PDB file of C-alpha atoms in Angstrom:
ATOM      1  CA  UNK V 355       0.000   0.000   0.000  1.00  0.00           C
ATOM      2  CA  UNK V 356       1.158   3.539  -0.784  1.00  0.00           C
ATOM      3  CA  UNK V 357       0.103   6.989   0.323  1.00  0.00           C
ATOM      4  CA  UNK V 358       0.244  10.634  -0.555  1.00  0.00           C
ATOM      5  CA  UNK V 359       1.506  12.514   2.461  1.00  0.00           C
ATOM      6  CA  UNK V 360       1.042  16.269   2.292  1.00  0.00           C
ATOM      7  CA  UNK V 361       1.731  18.903   4.951  1.00  0.00           C
ATOM      8  CA  UNK V 362      -0.305  22.096   4.588  1.00  0.00           C
ATOM      9  CA  UNK V 363       0.360  25.461   6.204  1.00  0.00           C
ATOM     10  CA  UNK V 364      -2.828  27.502   5.931  1.00  0.00           C
ATOM     11  CA  UNK V 365      -3.126  31.249   5.981  1.00  0.00           C
ATOM     12  CA  UNK V 366      -4.182  32.338   9.483  1.00  0.00           C
ATOM     13  CA  UNK V 367      -7.795  31.460  10.207  1.00  0.00           C
ATOM     14  CA  UNK V 368      -8.370  29.556   6.941  1.00  0.00           C
ATOM     15  CA  UNK V 369      -8.478  25.975   8.249  1.00  0.00           C
ATOM     16  CA  UNK V 370     -12.292  25.839   8.300  1.00  0.00           C
ATOM     17  CA  UNK V 371     -12.415  27.079   4.696  1.00  0.00           C
ATOM     18  CA  UNK V 372      -9.919  24.403   3.619  1.00  0.00           C
ATOM     19  CA  UNK V 373     -11.988  21.700   5.296  1.00  0.00           C
ATOM     20  CA  UNK V 374     -15.250  22.968   3.785  1.00  0.00           C
ATOM     21  CA  UNK V 375     -13.834  23.231   0.258  1.00  0.00           C
ATOM     22  CA  UNK V 376     -12.302  19.765   0.549  1.00  0.00           C
ATOM     23  CA  UNK V 377     -15.690  18.339   1.569  1.00  0.00           C
ATOM     24  CA  UNK V 378     -17.098  19.823  -1.652  1.00  0.00           C
ATOM     25  CA  UNK V 379     -14.437  17.886  -3.611  1.00  0.00           C
ATOM     26  CA  UNK V 380     -15.611  14.477  -2.362  1.00  0.00           C
ATOM     27  CA  UNK V 381     -16.949  13.321  -5.753  1.00  0.00           C
ATOM     28  CA  UNK V 382     -13.703  14.292  -7.524  1.00  0.00           C
ATOM     29  CA  UNK V 383     -11.608  12.656  -4.819  1.00  0.00           C
ATOM     30  CA  UNK V 384     -13.661   9.462  -5.085  1.00  0.00           C
ATOM     31  CA  UNK V 385     -12.689   9.091  -8.753  1.00  0.00           C
ATOM     32  CA  UNK V 386      -8.938   9.129  -8.104  1.00  0.00           C
ATOM     33  CA  UNK V 387      -8.475   5.460  -7.242  1.00  0.00           C
ATOM     34  CA  UNK V 388      -7.619   5.918  -3.591  1.00  0.00           C
ATOM     35  CA  UNK V 389      -8.880   3.684  -0.803  1.00  0.00           C
ATOM     36  CA  UNK V 390      -8.918   6.253   1.996  1.00  0.00           C
ATOM     37  CA  UNK V 391      -8.627  10.018   2.269  1.00  0.00           C
ATOM     38  CA  UNK V 392      -7.820  11.573   5.643  1.00  0.00           C
ATOM     39  CA  UNK V 393      -7.173  15.140   6.742  1.00  0.00           C
ATOM     40  CA  UNK V 394      -5.793  15.736  10.218  1.00  0.00           C
ATOM     41  CA  UNK V 395      -6.301  19.242  11.635  1.00  0.00           C
ATOM     42  CA  UNK V 396      -3.197  19.953  13.699  1.00  0.00           C
ATOM     43  CA  UNK V 397      -4.799  22.987  15.350  1.00  0.00           C
ATOM     44  CA  UNK V 398      -2.145  25.547  14.437  1.00  0.00           C
ATOM     45  CA  UNK V 399      -3.361  26.656  11.004  1.00  0.00           C
ATOM     46  CA  UNK V 400      -1.856  23.512   9.548  1.00  0.00           C
ATOM     47  CA  UNK V 401      -3.056  20.098   8.519  1.00  0.00           C
ATOM     48  CA  UNK V 402      -1.777  16.804   7.204  1.00  0.00           C
ATOM     49  CA  UNK V 403      -3.444  14.982   4.335  1.00  0.00           C
ATOM     50  CA  UNK V 404      -3.024  11.252   3.856  1.00  0.00           C
ATOM     51  CA  UNK V 405      -4.489   9.494   0.815  1.00  0.00           C
ATOM     52  CA  UNK V 406      -4.057   5.717   0.681  1.00  0.00           C
ATOM     53  CA  UNK V 407      -3.634   3.774  -2.576  1.00  0.00           C
ATOM     54  CA  UNK V 408      -3.281   0.038  -3.211  1.00  0.00           C
ATOM     55  CA  UNK V 409      -0.356   0.494  -5.615  1.00  0.00           C
ATOM     56  CA  UNK V 410       2.324   2.981  -6.579  1.00  0.00           C
ATOM     57  CA  UNK V 411       0.803   2.997 -10.077  1.00  0.00           C
ATOM     58  CA  UNK V 412      -2.530   4.211  -8.660  1.00  0.00           C
ATOM     59  CA  UNK V 413      -0.667   6.936  -6.758  1.00  0.00           C
ATOM     60  CA  UNK V 414       1.093   8.148  -9.911  1.00  0.00           C
ATOM     61  CA  UNK V 415      -2.078   7.937 -12.015  1.00  0.00           C
ATOM     62  CA  UNK V 416      -3.819  10.254  -9.547  1.00  0.00           C
ATOM     63  CA  UNK V 417      -1.071  12.878  -9.847  1.00  0.00           C
ATOM     64  CA  UNK V 418      -2.628  15.208 -12.438  1.00  0.00           C
ATOM     65  CA  UNK V 419      -6.021  15.269 -10.703  1.00  0.00           C
ATOM     66  CA  UNK V 420      -4.326  15.715  -7.316  1.00  0.00           C
ATOM     67  CA  UNK V 421      -2.448  18.743  -8.667  1.00  0.00           C
ATOM     68  CA  UNK V 422      -5.700  20.213  -9.981  1.00  0.00           C
ATOM     69  CA  UNK V 423      -7.495  19.762  -6.664  1.00  0.00           C
ATOM     70  CA  UNK V 424      -4.560  21.123  -4.662  1.00  0.00           C
ATOM     71  CA  UNK V 425      -4.599  24.129  -6.975  1.00  0.00           C
ATOM     72  CA  UNK V 426      -8.163  24.904  -5.915  1.00  0.00           C
ATOM     73  CA  UNK V 427      -6.955  25.185  -2.318  1.00  0.00           C
ATOM     74  CA  UNK V 428      -3.984  27.433  -3.150  1.00  0.00           C
ATOM     75  CA  UNK V 429      -5.834  30.616  -2.164  1.00  0.00           C
ATOM     76  CA  UNK V 430      -5.928  29.343   1.445  1.00  0.00           C
ATOM     77  CA  UNK V 431      -2.291  28.232   1.679  1.00  0.00           C
ATOM     78  CA  UNK V 432       0.575  30.174   3.225  1.00  0.00           C
ATOM     79  CA  UNK V 433       3.038  28.122   1.148  1.00  0.00           C
ATOM     80  CA  UNK V 434       2.701  25.628  -1.701  1.00  0.00           C
ATOM     81  CA  UNK V 435       2.206  22.072  -0.420  1.00  0.00           C
ATOM     82  CA  UNK V 436       4.371  19.221  -1.669  1.00  0.00           C
ATOM     83  CA  UNK V 437       2.819  15.845  -2.508  1.00  0.00           C
ATOM     84  CA  UNK V 438       5.072  13.016  -1.350  1.00  0.00           C
ATOM     85  CA  UNK V 439       4.776   9.284  -1.926  1.00  0.00           C
ATOM     86  CA  UNK V 440       5.376   7.037   1.050  1.00  0.00           C
ATOM     87  CA  UNK V 441       5.001   3.307   1.512  1.00  0.00           C
ATOM     88  CA  UNK V 442       2.493   2.132   4.122  1.00  0.00           C
ATOM     89  CA  UNK V 443       3.848  -1.059   5.715  1.00  0.00           C
ATOM     90  CA  UNK V 444       1.017  -1.341   8.269  1.00  0.00           C
ATOM     91  CA  UNK V 445      -2.620  -0.261   7.963  1.00  0.00           C
ATOM     92  CA  UNK V 446      -4.761  -1.982  10.576  1.00  0.00           C
ATOM     93  CA  UNK V 447      -8.490  -1.385  10.133  1.00  0.00           C
ATOM     94  CA  UNK V 448     -10.629  -2.541  13.048  1.00  0.00           C
TER      95      UNK V 448
END
């Protein structure tokens, strides 16, 4: 299993707007071949996004759409986010 791991630094006070806009992207996100999509609000105008994929190929195939969707959020970001691929050696689901 593979994941996109993205750290976001939001402009001050824009976390709620990021979360709301991302909720509106659910249909687009659902068409990207990922198995799970998680945003963690770190409480300091920053968040971490984790998107889980079965394969590295699925991760790479989602790249263009991911860039488009991240672009929609750019107005709320203090700095451009970087999409990183990481391997997920353990993913327990209970």
